[in-house]
CSV table of C-alpha atoms and ligand atoms in Angstrom, one decimal:
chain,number,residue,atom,x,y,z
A,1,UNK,CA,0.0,0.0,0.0
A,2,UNK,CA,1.3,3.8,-0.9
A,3,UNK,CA,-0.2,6.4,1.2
A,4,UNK,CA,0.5,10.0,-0.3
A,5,UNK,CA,-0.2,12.6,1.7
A,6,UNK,CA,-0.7,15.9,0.2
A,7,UNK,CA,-0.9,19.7,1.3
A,8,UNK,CA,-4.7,19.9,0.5
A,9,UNK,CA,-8.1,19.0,-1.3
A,10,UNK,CA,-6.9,20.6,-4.5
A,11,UNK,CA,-3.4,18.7,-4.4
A,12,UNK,CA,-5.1,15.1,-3.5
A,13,UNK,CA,-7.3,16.0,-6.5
A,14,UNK,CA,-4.4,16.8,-8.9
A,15,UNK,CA,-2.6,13.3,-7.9
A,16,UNK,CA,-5.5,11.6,-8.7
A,17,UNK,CA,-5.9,12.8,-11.5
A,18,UNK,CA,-2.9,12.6,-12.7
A,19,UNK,CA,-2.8,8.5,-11.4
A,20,UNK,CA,-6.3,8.2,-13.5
A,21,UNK,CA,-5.5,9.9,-16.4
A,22,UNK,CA,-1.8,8.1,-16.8
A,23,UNK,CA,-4.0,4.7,-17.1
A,24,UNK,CA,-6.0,6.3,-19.8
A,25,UNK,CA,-3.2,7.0,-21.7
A,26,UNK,CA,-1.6,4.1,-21.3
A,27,UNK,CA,-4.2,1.7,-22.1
A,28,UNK,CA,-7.0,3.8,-23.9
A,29,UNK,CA,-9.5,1.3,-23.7
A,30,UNK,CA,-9.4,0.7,-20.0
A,31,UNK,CA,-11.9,0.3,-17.6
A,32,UNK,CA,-12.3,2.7,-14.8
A,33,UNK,CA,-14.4,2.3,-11.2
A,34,UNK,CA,-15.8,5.8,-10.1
A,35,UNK,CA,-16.9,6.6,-7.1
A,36,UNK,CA,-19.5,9.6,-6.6
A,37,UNK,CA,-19.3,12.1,-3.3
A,38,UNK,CA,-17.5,15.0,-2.2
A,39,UNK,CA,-14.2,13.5,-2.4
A,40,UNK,CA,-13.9,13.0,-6.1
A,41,UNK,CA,-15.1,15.9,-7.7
A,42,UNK,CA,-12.0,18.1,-7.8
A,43,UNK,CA,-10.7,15.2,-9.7
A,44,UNK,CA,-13.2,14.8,-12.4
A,45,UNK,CA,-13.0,18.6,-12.5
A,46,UNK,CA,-9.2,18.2,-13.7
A,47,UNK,CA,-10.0,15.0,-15.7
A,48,UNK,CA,-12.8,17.2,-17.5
A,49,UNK,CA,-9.9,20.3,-18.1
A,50,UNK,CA,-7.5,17.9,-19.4
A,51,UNK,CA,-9.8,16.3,-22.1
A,52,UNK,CA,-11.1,19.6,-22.8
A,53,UNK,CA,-7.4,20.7,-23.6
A,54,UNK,CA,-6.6,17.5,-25.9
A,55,UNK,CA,-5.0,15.7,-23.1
A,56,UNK,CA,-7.0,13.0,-22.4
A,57,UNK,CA,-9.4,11.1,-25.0
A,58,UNK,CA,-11.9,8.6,-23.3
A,59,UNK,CA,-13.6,7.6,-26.5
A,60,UNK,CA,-12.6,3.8,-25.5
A,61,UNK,CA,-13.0,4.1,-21.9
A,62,UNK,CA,-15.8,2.4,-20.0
A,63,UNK,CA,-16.7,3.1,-16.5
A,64,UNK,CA,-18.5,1.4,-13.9
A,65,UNK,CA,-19.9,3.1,-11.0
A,66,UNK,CA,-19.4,1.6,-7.4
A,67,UNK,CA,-23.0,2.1,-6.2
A,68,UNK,CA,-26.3,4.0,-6.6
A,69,UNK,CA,-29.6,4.5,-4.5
A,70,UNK,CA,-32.4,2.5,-4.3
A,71,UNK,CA,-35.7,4.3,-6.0
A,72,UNK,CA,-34.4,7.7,-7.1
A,73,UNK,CA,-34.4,7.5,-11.6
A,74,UNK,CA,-31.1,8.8,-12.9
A,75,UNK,CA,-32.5,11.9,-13.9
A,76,UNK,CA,-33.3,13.0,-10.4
A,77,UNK,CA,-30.6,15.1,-9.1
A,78,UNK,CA,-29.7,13.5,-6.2
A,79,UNK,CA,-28.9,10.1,-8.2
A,80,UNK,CA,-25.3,8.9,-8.7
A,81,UNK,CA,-26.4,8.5,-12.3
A,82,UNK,CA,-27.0,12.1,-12.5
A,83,UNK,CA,-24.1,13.4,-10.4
A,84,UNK,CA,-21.7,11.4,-12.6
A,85,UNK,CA,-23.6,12.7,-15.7
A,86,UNK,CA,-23.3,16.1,-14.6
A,87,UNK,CA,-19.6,16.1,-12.8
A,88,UNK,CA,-17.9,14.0,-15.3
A,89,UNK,CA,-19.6,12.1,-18.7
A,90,UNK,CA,-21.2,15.1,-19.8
A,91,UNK,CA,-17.8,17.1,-20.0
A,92,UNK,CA,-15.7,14.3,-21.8
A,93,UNK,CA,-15.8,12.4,-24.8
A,94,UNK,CA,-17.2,9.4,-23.1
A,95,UNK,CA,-19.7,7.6,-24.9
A,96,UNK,CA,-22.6,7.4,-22.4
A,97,UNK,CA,-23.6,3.9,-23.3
A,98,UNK,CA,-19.9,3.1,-22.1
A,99,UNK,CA,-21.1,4.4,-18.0
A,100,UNK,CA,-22.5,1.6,-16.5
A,101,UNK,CA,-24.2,2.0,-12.6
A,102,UNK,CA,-26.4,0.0,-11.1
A,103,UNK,CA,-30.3,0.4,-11.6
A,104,UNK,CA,-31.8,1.4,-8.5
A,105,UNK,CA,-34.6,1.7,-10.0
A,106,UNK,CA,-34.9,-2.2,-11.2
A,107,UNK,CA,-38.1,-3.8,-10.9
A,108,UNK,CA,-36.2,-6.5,-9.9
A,109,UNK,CA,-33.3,-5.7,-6.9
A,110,UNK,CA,-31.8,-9.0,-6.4
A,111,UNK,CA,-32.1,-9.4,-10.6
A,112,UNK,CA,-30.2,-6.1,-10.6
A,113,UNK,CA,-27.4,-7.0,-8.7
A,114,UNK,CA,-26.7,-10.3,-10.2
A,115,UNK,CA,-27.1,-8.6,-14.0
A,116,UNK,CA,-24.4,-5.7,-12.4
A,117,UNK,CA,-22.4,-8.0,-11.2
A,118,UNK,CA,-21.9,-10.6,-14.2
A,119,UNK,CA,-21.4,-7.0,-16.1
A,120,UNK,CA,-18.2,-5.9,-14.2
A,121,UNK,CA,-17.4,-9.5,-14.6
A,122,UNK,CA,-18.0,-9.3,-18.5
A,123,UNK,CA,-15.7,-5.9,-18.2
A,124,UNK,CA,-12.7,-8.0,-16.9
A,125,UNK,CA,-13.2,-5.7,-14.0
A,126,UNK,CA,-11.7,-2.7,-13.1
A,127,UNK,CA,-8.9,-1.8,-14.3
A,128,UNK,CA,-8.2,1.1,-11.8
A,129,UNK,CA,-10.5,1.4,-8.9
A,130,UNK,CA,-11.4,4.9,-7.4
A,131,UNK,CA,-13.0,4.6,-4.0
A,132,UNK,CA,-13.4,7.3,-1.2
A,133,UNK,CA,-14.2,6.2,2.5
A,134,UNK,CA,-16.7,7.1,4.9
A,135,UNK,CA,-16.2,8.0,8.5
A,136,UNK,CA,-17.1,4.9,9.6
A,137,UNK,CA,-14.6,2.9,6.7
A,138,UNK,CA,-17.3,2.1,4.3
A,139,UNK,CA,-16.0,1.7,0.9
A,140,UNK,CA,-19.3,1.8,-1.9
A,141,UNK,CA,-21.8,1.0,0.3
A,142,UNK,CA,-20.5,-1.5,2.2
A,143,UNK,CA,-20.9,-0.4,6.0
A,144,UNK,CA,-19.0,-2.0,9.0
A,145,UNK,CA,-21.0,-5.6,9.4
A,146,UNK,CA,-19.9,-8.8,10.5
A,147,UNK,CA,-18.9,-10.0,7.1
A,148,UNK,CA,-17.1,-8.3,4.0
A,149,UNK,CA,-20.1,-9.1,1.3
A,150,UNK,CA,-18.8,-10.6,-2.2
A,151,UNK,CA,-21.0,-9.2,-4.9
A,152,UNK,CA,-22.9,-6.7,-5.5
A,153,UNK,CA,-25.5,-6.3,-3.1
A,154,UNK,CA,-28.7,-4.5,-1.7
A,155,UNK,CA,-27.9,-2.4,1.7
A,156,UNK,CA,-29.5,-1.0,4.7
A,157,UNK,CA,-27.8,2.4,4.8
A,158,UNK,CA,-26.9,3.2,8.3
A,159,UNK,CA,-28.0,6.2,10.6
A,160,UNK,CA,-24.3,7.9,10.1
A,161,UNK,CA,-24.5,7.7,6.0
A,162,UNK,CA,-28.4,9.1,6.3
A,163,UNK,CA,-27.2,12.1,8.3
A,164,UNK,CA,-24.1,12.2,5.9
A,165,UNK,CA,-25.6,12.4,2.7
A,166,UNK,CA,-28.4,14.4,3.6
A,167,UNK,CA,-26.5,17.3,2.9
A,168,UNK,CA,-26.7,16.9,-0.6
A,169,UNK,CA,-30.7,16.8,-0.5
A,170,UNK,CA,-33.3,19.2,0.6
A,171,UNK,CA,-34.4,17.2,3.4
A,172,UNK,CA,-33.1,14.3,5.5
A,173,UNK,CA,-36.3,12.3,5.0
A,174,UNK,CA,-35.4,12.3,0.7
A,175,UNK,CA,-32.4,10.3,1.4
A,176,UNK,CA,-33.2,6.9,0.5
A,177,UNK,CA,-32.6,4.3,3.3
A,178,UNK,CA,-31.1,1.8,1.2
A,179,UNK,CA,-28.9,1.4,-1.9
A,180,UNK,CA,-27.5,-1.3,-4.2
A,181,UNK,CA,-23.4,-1.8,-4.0
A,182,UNK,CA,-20.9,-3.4,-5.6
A,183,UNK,CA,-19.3,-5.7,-2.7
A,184,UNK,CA,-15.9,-5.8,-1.3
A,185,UNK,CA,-15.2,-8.7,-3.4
A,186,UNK,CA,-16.3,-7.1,-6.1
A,187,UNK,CA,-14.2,-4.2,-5.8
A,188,UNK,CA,-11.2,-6.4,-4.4
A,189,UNK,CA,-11.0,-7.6,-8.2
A,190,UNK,CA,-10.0,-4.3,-9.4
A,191,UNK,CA,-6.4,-4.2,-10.9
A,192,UNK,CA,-5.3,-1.5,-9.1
A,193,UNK,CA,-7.0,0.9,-6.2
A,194,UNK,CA,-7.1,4.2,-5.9
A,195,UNK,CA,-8.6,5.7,-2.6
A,196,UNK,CA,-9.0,9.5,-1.9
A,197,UNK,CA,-9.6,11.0,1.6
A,198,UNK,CA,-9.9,14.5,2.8
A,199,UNK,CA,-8.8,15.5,6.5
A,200,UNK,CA,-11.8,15.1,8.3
A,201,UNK,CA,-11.1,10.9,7.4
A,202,UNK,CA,-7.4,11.2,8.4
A,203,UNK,CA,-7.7,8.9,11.6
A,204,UNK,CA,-10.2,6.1,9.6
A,205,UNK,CA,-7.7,6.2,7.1
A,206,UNK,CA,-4.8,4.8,9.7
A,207,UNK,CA,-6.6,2.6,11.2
A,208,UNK,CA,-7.8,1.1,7.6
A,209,UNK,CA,-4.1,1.2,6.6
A,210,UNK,CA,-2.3,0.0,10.0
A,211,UNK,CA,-5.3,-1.3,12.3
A,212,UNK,CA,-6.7,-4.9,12.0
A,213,UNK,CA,-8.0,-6.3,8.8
A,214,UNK,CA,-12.1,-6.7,10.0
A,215,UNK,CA,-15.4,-6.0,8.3
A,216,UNK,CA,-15.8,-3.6,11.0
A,217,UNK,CA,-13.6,-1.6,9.3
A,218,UNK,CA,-14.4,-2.0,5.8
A,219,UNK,CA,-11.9,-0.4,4.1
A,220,UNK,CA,-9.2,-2.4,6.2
A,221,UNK,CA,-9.6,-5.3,3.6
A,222,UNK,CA,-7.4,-3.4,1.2
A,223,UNK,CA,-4.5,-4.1,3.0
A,224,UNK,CA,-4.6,-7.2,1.0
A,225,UNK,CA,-4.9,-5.7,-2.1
A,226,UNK,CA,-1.8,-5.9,-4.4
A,227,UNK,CA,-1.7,-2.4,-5.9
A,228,UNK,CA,-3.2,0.0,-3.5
A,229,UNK,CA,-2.7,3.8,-3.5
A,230,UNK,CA,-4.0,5.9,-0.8
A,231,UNK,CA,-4.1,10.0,-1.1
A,232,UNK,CA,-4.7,12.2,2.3
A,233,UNK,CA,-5.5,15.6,2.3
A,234,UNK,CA,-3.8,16.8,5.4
A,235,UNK,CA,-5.9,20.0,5.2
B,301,F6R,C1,-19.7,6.9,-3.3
B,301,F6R,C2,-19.3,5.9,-2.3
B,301,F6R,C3,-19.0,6.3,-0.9
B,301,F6R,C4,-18.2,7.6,-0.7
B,301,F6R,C5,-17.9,7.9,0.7
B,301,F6R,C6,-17.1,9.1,0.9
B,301,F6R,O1,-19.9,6.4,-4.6
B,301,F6R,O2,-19.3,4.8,-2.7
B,301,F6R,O3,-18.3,5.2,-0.3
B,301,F6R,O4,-17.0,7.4,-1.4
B,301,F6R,O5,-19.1,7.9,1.4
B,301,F6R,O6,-17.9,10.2,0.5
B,301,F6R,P1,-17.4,11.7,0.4
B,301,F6R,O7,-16.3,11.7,-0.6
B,301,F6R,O8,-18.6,12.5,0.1
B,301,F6R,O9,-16.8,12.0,1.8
């Protein structure tokens, strides 16, 4: 495992973007893992300025997303579909039906997560994996539990990730209470990780990176990961 850690927010953002965009360039048809949140959106800001300046080209790229509410269509503004759509695909010369995230939306949940699943199987996986962490160590959606969950799964979202993500909707009873995940062995299939952290996750971050390996802590699992980079914002 590498952990950078950098002066601040805009720093961790350049790094990353500078780690994602060298796997574009070196293997054009790649496949990424995104990750929605606060966390990466300074990086898809630089992603979007590079392709905009000729840097990047992600005409061969496809991308699957790491996890996405449960009920809320992708054109409601508050859906990962949307977010991604709006911080990222719409900016670059992605081709949309390249973006893959799971239906929340599926008539069928358990349906959906088997059909998302054999998908980033059919992908080969990802080739580089970006992940944030919560507070608590989730990685996706995969809060602290007694077991680290294989495939892509339906969740319960905790009281914690509620009261966390409500800030990005009008009122704490519109965030959906559960959401559909790609599971820690689905994510531990990626080629390489990348996780990004700001300061305010500093003290999760060590004890995912030196504490015990449990599902308590999620993202401790990574620790057995080959190819793991970690960036810190240290302010
Ligand atoms: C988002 C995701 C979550 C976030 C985590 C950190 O797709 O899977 O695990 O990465 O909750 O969120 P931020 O970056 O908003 O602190």
């Amino acid at each position: 495992m590498r952990l950078i850690e950098t002066r601040d927010y805009d720093e961790m953002s350049m790094i990353a973007a500078g780690i994602i965009g060298a796997q574009v360039l070196l293997q054009p048809d790649c496949v990424l893992g995104l990750a929605t949140g606060t966390s990466p959106i300074g990086t898809y800001q630089r992603l979007v300025a590079d392709c905009k300046k000729g840097l990047l080209d992600f005409s061969r790229v496809r991308t699957v997303n790491l996890d996405e509410y449960c009920g809320l269509p992708g054109d409601s503004k508050e859906s990962y579909r949307y977010f991604m759509d709006h911080n990222l695909f719409d900016h670059v010369n992605i081709k949309k039906e390249n973006t893959f995230l799971p239906n929340g939306c599926a008539p069928d949940m358990e349906a959906e997560c088997r059909r998302y699943e054999e998908l980033v199987s059919e992908l080969g996986g990802a080739d580089l994996q970006l992940l944030g962490i919560g507070r608590n160590g989730h990685i996706g959606f995969n809060e602290p539990a007694d077991d680290f969950p294989a495939q892509v799964h339906q969740v319960e979202l905790t009281e914690s990730t509620i009261r966390a993500n409500s800030r990005l909707f009008d009122r704490i009873e519109d965030v959906p209470t559960r959401a559909v995940t790609m599971g820690i062995g689905t994510i531990m299939k990626a080629g390489r990780i990348l996780l990004i952290a700001g300061p305010e996750k500093k003290e999760i971050v060590q004890e995912a990176v030196y504490g015990k390996i449990t599902p308590e802590v999620p993202a401790s699992v990574l620790q057995l990961h080959k190819d793991v980079t970690i960036i810190l914002a240290k302010s």
